Coordinates of C-alpha atoms in Angstrom, one line a residue:
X1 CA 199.6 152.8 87.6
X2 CA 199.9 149.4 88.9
X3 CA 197.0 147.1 89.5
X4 CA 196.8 144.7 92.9
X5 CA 194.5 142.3 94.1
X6 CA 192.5 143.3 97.0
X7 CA 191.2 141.0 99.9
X8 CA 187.5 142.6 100.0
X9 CA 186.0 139.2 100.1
X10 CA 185.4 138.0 103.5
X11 CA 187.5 134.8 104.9
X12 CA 185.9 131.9 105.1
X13 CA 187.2 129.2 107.7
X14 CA 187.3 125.7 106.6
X15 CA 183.8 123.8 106.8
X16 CA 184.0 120.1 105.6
X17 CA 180.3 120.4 105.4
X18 CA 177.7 123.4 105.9
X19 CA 174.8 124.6 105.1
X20 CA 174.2 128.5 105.4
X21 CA 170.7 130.5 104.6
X22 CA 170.4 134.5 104.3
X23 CA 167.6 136.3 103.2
X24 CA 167.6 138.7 99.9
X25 CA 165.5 140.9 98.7
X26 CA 164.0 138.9 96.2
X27 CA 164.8 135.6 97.4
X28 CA 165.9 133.4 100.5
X29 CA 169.8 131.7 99.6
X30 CA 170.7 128.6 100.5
X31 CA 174.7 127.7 100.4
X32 CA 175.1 124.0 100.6
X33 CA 178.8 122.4 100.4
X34 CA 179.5 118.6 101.7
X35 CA 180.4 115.6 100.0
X36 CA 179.3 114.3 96.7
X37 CA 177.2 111.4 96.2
X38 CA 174.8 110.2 93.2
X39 CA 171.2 111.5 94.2
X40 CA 172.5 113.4 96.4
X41 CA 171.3 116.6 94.4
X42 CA 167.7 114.9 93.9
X43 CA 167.2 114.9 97.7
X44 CA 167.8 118.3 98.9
X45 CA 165.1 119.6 95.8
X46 CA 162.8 117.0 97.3
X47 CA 163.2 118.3 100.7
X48 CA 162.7 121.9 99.3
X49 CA 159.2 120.6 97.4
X50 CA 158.3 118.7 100.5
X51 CA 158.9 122.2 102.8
X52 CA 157.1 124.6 100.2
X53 CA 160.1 126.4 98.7
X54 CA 160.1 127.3 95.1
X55 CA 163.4 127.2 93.7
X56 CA 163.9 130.2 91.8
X57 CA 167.8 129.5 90.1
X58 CA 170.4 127.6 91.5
X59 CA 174.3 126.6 90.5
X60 CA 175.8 123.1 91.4
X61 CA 179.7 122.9 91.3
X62 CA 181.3 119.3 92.1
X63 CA 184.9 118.5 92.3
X64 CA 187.1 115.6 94.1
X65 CA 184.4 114.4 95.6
X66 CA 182.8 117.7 97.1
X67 CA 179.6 119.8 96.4
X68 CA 179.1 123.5 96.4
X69 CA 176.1 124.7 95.3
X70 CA 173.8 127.9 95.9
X71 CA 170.1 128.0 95.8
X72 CA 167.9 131.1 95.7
X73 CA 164.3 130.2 97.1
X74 CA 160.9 131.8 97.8
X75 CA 157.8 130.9 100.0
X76 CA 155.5 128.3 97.5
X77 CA 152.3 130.3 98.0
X78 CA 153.5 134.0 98.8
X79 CA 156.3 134.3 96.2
X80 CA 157.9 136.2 98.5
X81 CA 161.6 135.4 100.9
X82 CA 161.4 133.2 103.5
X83 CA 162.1 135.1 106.4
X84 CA 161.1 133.1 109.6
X85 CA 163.8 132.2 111.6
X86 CA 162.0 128.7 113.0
X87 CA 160.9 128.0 109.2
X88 CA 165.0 128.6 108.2
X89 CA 166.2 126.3 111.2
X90 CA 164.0 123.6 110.3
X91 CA 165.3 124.1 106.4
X92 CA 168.9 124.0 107.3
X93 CA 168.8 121.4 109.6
X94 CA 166.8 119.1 107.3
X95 CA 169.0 120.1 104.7
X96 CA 172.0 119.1 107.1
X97 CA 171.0 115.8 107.7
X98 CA 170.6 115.2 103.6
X99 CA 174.6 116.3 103.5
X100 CA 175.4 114.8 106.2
X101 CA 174.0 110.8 105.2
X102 CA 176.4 108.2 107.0
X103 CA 179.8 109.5 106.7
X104 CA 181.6 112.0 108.3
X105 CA 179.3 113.5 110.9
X106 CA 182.2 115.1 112.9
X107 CA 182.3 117.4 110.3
X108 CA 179.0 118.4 110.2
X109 CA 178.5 122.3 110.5
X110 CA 175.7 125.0 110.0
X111 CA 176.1 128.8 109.5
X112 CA 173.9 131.7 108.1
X113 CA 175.5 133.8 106.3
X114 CA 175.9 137.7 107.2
X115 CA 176.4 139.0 103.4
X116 CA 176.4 138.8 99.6
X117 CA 178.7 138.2 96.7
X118 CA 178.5 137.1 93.6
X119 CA 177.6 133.7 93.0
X120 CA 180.4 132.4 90.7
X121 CA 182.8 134.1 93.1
X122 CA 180.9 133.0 96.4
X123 CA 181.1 128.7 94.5
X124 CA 184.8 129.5 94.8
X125 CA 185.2 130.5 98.2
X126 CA 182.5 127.4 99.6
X127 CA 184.6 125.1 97.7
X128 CA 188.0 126.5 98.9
X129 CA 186.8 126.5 102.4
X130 CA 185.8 122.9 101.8
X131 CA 189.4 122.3 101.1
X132 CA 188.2 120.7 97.5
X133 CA 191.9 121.2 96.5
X134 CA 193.3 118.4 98.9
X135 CA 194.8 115.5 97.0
X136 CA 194.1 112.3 98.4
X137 CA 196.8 109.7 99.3
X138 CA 195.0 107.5 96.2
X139 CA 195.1 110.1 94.1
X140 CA 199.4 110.8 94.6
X141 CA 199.8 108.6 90.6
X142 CA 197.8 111.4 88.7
X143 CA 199.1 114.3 90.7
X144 CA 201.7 114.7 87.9
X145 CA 199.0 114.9 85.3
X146 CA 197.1 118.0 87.2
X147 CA 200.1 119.7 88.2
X148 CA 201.2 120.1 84.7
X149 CA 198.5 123.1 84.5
X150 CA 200.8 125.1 87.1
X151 CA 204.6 125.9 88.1
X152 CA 205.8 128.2 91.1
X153 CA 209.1 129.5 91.2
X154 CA 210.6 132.4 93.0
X155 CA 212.5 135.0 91.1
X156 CA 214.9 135.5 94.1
X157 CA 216.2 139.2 92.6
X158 CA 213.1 140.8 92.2
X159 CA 212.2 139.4 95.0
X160 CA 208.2 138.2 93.1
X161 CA 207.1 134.3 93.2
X162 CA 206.3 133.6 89.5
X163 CA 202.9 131.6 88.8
X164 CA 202.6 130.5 85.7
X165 CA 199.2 128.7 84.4
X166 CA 199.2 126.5 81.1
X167 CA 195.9 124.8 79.9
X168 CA 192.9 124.8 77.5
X169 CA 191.0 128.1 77.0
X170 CA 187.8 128.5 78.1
X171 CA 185.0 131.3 79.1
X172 CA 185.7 132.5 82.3
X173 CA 189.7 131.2 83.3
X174 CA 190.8 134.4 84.3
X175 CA 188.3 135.3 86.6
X176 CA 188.8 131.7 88.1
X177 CA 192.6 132.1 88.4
X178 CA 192.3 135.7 89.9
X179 CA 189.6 135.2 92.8
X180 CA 191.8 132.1 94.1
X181 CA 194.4 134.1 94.2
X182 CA 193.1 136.9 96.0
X183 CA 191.2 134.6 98.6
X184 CA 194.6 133.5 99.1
X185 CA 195.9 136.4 100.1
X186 CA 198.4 137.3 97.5
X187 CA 199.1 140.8 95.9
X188 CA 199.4 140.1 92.1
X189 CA 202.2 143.1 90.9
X190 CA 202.4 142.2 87.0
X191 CA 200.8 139.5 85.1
X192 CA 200.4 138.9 80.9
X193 CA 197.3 136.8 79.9
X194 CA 197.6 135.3 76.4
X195 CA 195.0 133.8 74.9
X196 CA 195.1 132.8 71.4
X197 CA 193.9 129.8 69.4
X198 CA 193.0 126.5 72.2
X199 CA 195.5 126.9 74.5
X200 CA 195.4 130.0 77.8
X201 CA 198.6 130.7 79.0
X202 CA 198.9 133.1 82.2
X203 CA 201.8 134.2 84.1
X204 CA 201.4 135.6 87.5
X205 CA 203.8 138.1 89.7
X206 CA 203.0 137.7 93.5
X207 CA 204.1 138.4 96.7
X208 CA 202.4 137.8 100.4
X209 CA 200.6 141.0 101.5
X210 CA 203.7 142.1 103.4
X211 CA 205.1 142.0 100.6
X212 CA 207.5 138.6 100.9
X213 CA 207.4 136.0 98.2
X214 CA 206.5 132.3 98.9
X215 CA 209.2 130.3 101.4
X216 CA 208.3 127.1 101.5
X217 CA 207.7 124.0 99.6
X218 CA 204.4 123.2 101.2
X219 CA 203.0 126.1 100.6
X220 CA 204.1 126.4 97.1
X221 CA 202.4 123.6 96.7
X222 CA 199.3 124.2 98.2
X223 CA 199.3 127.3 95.7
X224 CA 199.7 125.0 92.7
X225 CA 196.9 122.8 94.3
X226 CA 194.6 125.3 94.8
X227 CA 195.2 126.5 91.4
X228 CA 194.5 123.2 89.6
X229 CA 190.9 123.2 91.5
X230 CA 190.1 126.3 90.8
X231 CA 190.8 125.4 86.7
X232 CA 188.8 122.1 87.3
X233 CA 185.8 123.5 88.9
X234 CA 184.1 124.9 86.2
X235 CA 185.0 122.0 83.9
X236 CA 181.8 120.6 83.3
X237 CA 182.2 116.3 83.0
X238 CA 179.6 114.2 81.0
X239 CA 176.1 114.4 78.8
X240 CA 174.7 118.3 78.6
X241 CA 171.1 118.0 79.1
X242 CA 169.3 121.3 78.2
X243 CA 165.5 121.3 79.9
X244 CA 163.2 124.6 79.0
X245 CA 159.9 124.2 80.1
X246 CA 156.6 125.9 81.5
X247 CA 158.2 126.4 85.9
X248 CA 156.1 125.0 88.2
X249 CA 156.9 124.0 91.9
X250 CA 158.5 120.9 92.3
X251 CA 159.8 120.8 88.4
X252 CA 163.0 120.3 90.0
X253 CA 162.2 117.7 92.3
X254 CA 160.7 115.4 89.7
X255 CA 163.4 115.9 87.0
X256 CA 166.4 114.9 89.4
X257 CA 164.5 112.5 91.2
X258 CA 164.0 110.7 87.3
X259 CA 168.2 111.2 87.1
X260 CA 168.7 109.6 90.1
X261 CA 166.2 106.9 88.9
X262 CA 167.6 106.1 85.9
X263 CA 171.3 106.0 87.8
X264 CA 172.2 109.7 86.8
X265 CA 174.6 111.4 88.9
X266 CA 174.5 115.1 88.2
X267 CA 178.3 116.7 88.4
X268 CA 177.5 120.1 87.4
X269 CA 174.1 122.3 87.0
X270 CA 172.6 125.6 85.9
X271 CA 169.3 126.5 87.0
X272 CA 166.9 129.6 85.9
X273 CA 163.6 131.1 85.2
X274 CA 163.2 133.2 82.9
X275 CA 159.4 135.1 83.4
X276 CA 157.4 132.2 83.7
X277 CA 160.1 129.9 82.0
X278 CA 162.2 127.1 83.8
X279 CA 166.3 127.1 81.8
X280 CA 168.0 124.2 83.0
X281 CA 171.5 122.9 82.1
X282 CA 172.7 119.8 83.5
X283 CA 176.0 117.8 83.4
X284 CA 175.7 113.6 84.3
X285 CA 177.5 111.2 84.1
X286 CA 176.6 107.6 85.6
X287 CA 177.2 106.8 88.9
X288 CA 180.3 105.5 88.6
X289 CA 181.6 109.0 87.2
X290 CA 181.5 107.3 83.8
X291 CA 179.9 108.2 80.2
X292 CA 175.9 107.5 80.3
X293 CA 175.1 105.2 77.5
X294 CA 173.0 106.8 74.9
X295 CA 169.6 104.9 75.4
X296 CA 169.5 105.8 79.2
X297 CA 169.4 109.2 77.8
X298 CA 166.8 108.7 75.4
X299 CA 164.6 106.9 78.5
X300 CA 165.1 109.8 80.7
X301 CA 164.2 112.1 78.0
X302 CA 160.7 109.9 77.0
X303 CA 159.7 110.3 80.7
X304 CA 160.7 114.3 81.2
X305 CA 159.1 114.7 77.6
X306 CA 161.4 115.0 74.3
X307 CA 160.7 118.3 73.2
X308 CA 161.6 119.5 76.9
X309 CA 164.7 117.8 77.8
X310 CA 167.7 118.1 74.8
X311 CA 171.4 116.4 74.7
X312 CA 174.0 118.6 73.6
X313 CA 177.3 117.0 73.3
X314 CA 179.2 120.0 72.9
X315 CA 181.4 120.6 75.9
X316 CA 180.7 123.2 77.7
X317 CA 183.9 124.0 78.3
X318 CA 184.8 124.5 74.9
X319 CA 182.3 127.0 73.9
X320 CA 185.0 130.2 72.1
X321 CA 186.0 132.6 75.1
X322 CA 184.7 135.8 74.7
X323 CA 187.8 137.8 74.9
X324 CA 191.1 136.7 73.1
X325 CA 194.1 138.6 72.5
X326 CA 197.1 139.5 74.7
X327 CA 196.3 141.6 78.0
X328 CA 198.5 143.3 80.7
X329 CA 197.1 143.6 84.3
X330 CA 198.6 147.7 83.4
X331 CA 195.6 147.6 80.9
X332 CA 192.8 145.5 83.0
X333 CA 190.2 148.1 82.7
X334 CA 190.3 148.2 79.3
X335 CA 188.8 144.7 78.9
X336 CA 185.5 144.0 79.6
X337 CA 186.1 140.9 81.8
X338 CA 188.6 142.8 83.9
X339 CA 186.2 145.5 84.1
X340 CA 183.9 143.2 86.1
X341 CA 186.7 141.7 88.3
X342 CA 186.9 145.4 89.4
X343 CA 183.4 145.5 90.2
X344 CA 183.0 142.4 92.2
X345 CA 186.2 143.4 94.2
X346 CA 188.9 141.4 92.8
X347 CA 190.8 144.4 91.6
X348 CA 192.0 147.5 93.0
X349 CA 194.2 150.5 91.4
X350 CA 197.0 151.4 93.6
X351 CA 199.3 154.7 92.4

């Protein structure tokens, strides 16, 4: 038995900067990407407070220079999804105009979305779509240093193009590695995943979906771009700030809008409630991108309250992977990780 990846998820054409809105059974979600600023996140929970929409969990990716993040909201009084199609106009096109600031309003773009994924997987494809992985003319001098993660070579007499993926473990890498693969089309035929002691290494049989390997240099490199976003996505830069608290509406509002105060720039974030609890995890940096000195910290954590807001400096990145060993794509099922890849679509048996 051989195991392929399968393109169940839907194609998403490029959007520099959009903001879509479907309704859920439980919730309303929001899907915001556009380009990254500091406060930027601090101002679309504001708008939400200001319009009566409880934020219920959210995740915020960032990378060069571009947000992704999805929201799932209710109706402040009722509880309930926000269903009205004026009330969800007026959301995403006040939302829209937060995204959209002074810069770039050719790109501007608003969609509602016509089904679900998984979240994770769904931060992927808004971030792809955004074209996150474009290197920018300035950023050419450290190109060498990201594309050290990634080679792409064609093994002409077996007819494959050979990926192969080299960087430090964390939770999560395969299923990062495997759903940009498979929104790029590509058919993985073998692959070995080793992952022992701080160092992943993965190695990657694929062809097109007809079947032919890759023939060209710019898209090779595209692959090996794409790649080296999808590894740097989840890495999670600066000061871990864990906030558990009684929820309330507008919690969110006032702790970002005390960030942004302070001159916090938030590059990555977890949001939850748990029964009537708000569990929060957020990444910042200053807003220069650089480390936040340690009695900014401290003053942001006096005016949120000390006992709700706590710094952990572990990265989050380097938290132990919950699976370790050798794996063979042959054996995918057998792993719990892999099992869920199958679930979500990702994975398909072929005889």
């Amino acid at each position: 038995m051989s195991q392929s990846l399968g393109p169940r998820g839907p194609s998403f054409r490029s959007l520099r900067r959009s903001v879509d809105v479907q309704g859920a059974a439980e919730h309303t979600t929001i899907e915001l990407t556009g380009r990254d600023r500091p406060g930027l996140l601090s101002e679309i929970f504001a708008v939400l407070a200001g319009l009566k929409c409880n934020v219920v969990a959210s995740e915020i990716w960032t990378h060069n220079s571009r947000m992704a993040s999805v929201v799932y909201i209710t109706d402040e009084a009722t509880g309930l999804p926000i269903d009205d199609p004026d009330r969800l106009t007026k959301i995403k096109q006040l939302l829209l105009c937060i995204l959209i600031g002074d810069r770039d309003k050719r790109s501007a773009n608003t969609a509602v979305s016509v089904g679900s994924t998984h979240k994770e997987r769904r931060l992927h494809q808004m971030m792809y779509a955004d074209r996150d992985y474009d290197v920018d003319d300035a950023d050419c001098s450290s190109a060498s240093e990201r594309n050290r993660f990634v080679t792409v070579e064609n093994c002409v007499d077996k007819g494959y193009t050979v990926v192969n993926l080299r960087c430090p473990d964390r939770p999560k890498l395969i299923f990062d590695t495997v759903c940009t693969l498979t929104d790029m089309q590509y058919v993985v035929y073998h692959a070995i995943i080793i992952a022992e002691g701080p160092e992943a290494c993965q190695e990657y049989f694929i062809r097109h979906m007809d079947g032919s390997p890759i023939n060209s240099e710019a898209e090779r490199q595209r692959l090996i771009n794409c790649l080296e976003a999808a590894i740097r996505r989840r890495t999670s830069e600066g000061v871990r700030l864990e906030l558990c608290s009684e929820d309330r509406v507008g919690l969110l509002s006032d702790v970002t809008r005390i960030f942004r105060e302070n001159g916090l720039s938030v590059t990555r974030a977890e949001v939850t409630t748990r029964g009537s609890q708000a569990v929060n995890v957020f990444f910042v940096t200053d807003s220069s991108g650089h480390p936040v000195k340690s009695e900014t910290i401290e003053a942001v954590r006096k005016e949120i309250g000390l006992t709700i807001l706590n710094v952990n400096d572990d990265a989050y990145s380097k938290s132990p992977p919950q699976e370790r060993g050798l794996l063979s794509l042959g054996n995918i099922f057998r792993s719990k990780s892999e099992k869920f890849l199958y679930h979500l679509g990702l994975i398909k048996s072929n005889s």
